[in-house]
């Protein structure tokens, strides 16, 4: 869902900027530094936290956030929209691009509530074991 969000927001930016003749030249790792890495750090920090699974946001919680309409209120990049550095030294775009006045997606991900509640019990183990026993019976007899 995160990839669809990125595609949607980047396509939205592309179609709204089609009339621009000037472009902003960014260095080769800009997308990795300002889009992928911040999202990865948030997800990684949540996965590595030692909180109980009831309070821990996991894959399903982030997936639910990207399914909500709230995520469309954020921009995909965490770069500062007021920073107008152009690698090639040209004048570039001097006004903010459409959507750059929005907060970055990382703010939304940090504030997203936990929505998925996983219930664990000893019955899960029994159900998993029964599947293994059935597989062994079908396979070896």
CSV table of C-alpha atoms in Angstrom, one decimal:
chain,number,residue,atom,x,y,z
A,1,UNK,CA,0.0,0.0,0.0
A,2,UNK,CA,2.9,2.3,0.7
A,3,UNK,CA,4.1,1.8,-2.9
A,4,UNK,CA,0.7,2.7,-4.3
A,5,UNK,CA,0.7,5.8,-2.1
A,6,UNK,CA,4.1,6.9,-3.4
A,7,UNK,CA,3.0,6.2,-7.0
A,8,UNK,CA,-0.2,8.2,-6.5
A,9,UNK,CA,1.4,11.2,-5.0
A,10,UNK,CA,4.3,11.3,-7.5
A,11,UNK,CA,1.9,11.0,-10.4
A,12,UNK,CA,-0.2,13.7,-8.9
A,13,UNK,CA,2.8,15.9,-8.7
A,14,UNK,CA,3.9,15.0,-12.2
A,15,UNK,CA,0.5,15.8,-13.8
A,16,UNK,CA,0.1,19.1,-11.9
A,17,UNK,CA,3.6,20.2,-13.0
A,18,UNK,CA,3.3,19.2,-16.6
A,19,UNK,CA,3.1,22.8,-17.7
A,20,UNK,CA,6.4,23.7,-16.1
A,21,UNK,CA,9.3,24.1,-18.4
A,22,UNK,CA,11.9,24.4,-15.7
A,23,UNK,CA,12.8,21.4,-13.5
A,24,UNK,CA,14.7,20.9,-10.3
A,25,UNK,CA,17.8,18.8,-10.6
A,26,UNK,CA,18.4,16.6,-7.6
A,27,UNK,CA,21.4,14.5,-6.7
A,28,UNK,CA,21.3,10.8,-7.5
A,29,UNK,CA,20.4,9.5,-4.0
A,30,UNK,CA,17.8,12.2,-3.2
A,31,UNK,CA,14.8,9.8,-3.5
A,32,UNK,CA,16.5,7.2,-1.3
A,33,UNK,CA,17.5,9.8,1.3
A,34,UNK,CA,14.3,11.8,1.5
A,35,UNK,CA,11.6,9.2,0.7
A,36,UNK,CA,12.6,5.6,1.3
A,37,UNK,CA,15.0,5.9,4.2
A,38,UNK,CA,12.6,7.9,6.5
A,39,UNK,CA,9.8,5.5,5.9
A,40,UNK,CA,12.1,2.5,6.5
A,41,UNK,CA,13.4,4.0,9.8
A,42,UNK,CA,9.9,4.4,11.2
A,43,UNK,CA,8.8,0.9,10.3
A,44,UNK,CA,12.1,-0.6,11.5
A,45,UNK,CA,11.9,1.3,14.8
A,46,UNK,CA,8.4,0.0,15.4
A,47,UNK,CA,9.4,-3.6,14.5
A,48,UNK,CA,12.4,-3.5,16.9
A,49,UNK,CA,10.5,-2.0,19.9
A,50,UNK,CA,10.2,-4.2,22.9
A,51,UNK,CA,6.6,-3.3,23.7
A,52,UNK,CA,3.9,-6.0,23.9
A,53,UNK,CA,2.2,-6.9,20.7
A,54,UNK,CA,-1.0,-5.3,21.8
A,55,UNK,CA,0.7,-1.8,21.8
A,56,UNK,CA,3.2,-2.5,19.0
A,57,UNK,CA,2.3,-1.2,15.5
A,58,UNK,CA,3.1,-3.8,12.9
A,59,UNK,CA,2.8,-4.3,9.2
A,60,UNK,CA,-1.0,-4.4,9.3
A,61,UNK,CA,-1.3,-1.1,11.1
A,62,UNK,CA,0.9,0.7,8.6
A,63,UNK,CA,-1.1,-1.0,5.8
A,64,UNK,CA,-4.3,0.2,7.3
A,65,UNK,CA,-2.9,3.7,7.5
A,66,UNK,CA,-2.2,3.7,3.7
A,67,UNK,CA,-5.7,2.4,3.1
A,68,UNK,CA,-7.2,5.4,4.8
A,69,UNK,CA,-7.9,8.8,3.1
A,70,UNK,CA,-5.8,10.5,5.8
A,71,UNK,CA,-2.6,9.4,4.1
A,72,UNK,CA,-3.5,11.5,1.0
A,73,UNK,CA,-3.2,14.6,3.1
A,74,UNK,CA,0.6,14.2,3.3
A,75,UNK,CA,3.4,14.6,0.7
A,76,UNK,CA,5.7,11.7,0.0
A,77,UNK,CA,9.0,13.4,0.5
A,78,UNK,CA,10.5,14.5,3.8
A,79,UNK,CA,12.8,17.0,2.1
A,80,UNK,CA,12.4,20.7,3.0
A,81,UNK,CA,10.3,22.2,0.3
A,82,UNK,CA,11.9,25.6,1.0
A,83,UNK,CA,15.3,24.4,0.1
A,84,UNK,CA,15.9,25.3,-3.5
A,85,UNK,CA,19.3,23.7,-4.3
A,86,UNK,CA,19.8,22.7,-7.9
A,87,UNK,CA,22.6,20.3,-8.6
A,88,UNK,CA,23.1,21.6,-12.1
A,89,UNK,CA,23.3,25.2,-11.0
A,90,UNK,CA,20.4,26.4,-13.1
A,91,UNK,CA,17.7,28.7,-11.8
A,92,UNK,CA,15.3,25.8,-11.4
A,93,UNK,CA,11.8,26.2,-9.9
A,94,UNK,CA,11.7,29.1,-7.5
A,95,UNK,CA,8.1,28.5,-6.2
A,96,UNK,CA,6.9,25.5,-4.2
A,97,UNK,CA,5.5,22.7,-6.3
A,98,UNK,CA,1.9,21.7,-5.8
A,99,UNK,CA,1.5,19.6,-2.6
A,100,UNK,CA,4.8,20.8,-1.1
A,101,UNK,CA,3.0,22.8,1.6
A,102,UNK,CA,1.7,19.5,3.1
A,103,UNK,CA,3.3,17.7,6.0
A,104,UNK,CA,5.6,14.7,5.1
A,105,UNK,CA,4.2,11.2,5.2
A,106,UNK,CA,6.5,10.3,8.1
A,107,UNK,CA,4.5,12.7,10.4
A,108,UNK,CA,1.4,10.8,9.5
A,109,UNK,CA,3.0,7.4,10.1
A,110,UNK,CA,4.2,8.5,13.5
A,111,UNK,CA,0.8,9.7,14.5
A,112,UNK,CA,-1.2,6.8,13.0
A,113,UNK,CA,-3.1,4.9,15.6
A,114,UNK,CA,-2.9,1.2,16.1
A,115,UNK,CA,-5.8,-0.4,14.2
A,116,UNK,CA,-5.0,-4.1,14.0
A,117,UNK,CA,-5.5,-6.1,17.1
A,118,UNK,CA,-4.0,-9.6,17.0
A,119,UNK,CA,-5.4,-12.0,19.6
A,120,UNK,CA,-3.0,-14.7,20.7
A,121,UNK,CA,-3.9,-17.8,22.6
A,122,UNK,CA,-2.8,-21.3,23.1
A,123,UNK,CA,-5.4,-22.5,20.6
A,124,UNK,CA,-3.3,-21.0,17.8
A,125,UNK,CA,-0.5,-23.5,18.6
A,126,UNK,CA,-3.0,-26.4,18.6
A,127,UNK,CA,-4.4,-25.3,15.2
A,128,UNK,CA,-0.9,-25.0,13.7
A,129,UNK,CA,-0.1,-28.5,15.1
A,130,UNK,CA,-3.2,-30.0,13.7
A,131,UNK,CA,-2.3,-28.7,10.2
A,132,UNK,CA,1.1,-30.3,10.5
A,133,UNK,CA,-0.4,-33.6,11.6
A,134,UNK,CA,-2.8,-33.5,8.7
A,135,UNK,CA,0.0,-32.8,6.2
A,136,UNK,CA,2.0,-35.7,7.6
A,137,UNK,CA,-0.9,-38.1,7.3
A,138,UNK,CA,-1.6,-37.0,3.7
A,139,UNK,CA,2.0,-37.1,2.7
A,140,UNK,CA,3.3,-40.3,4.4
A,141,UNK,CA,0.3,-42.6,4.4
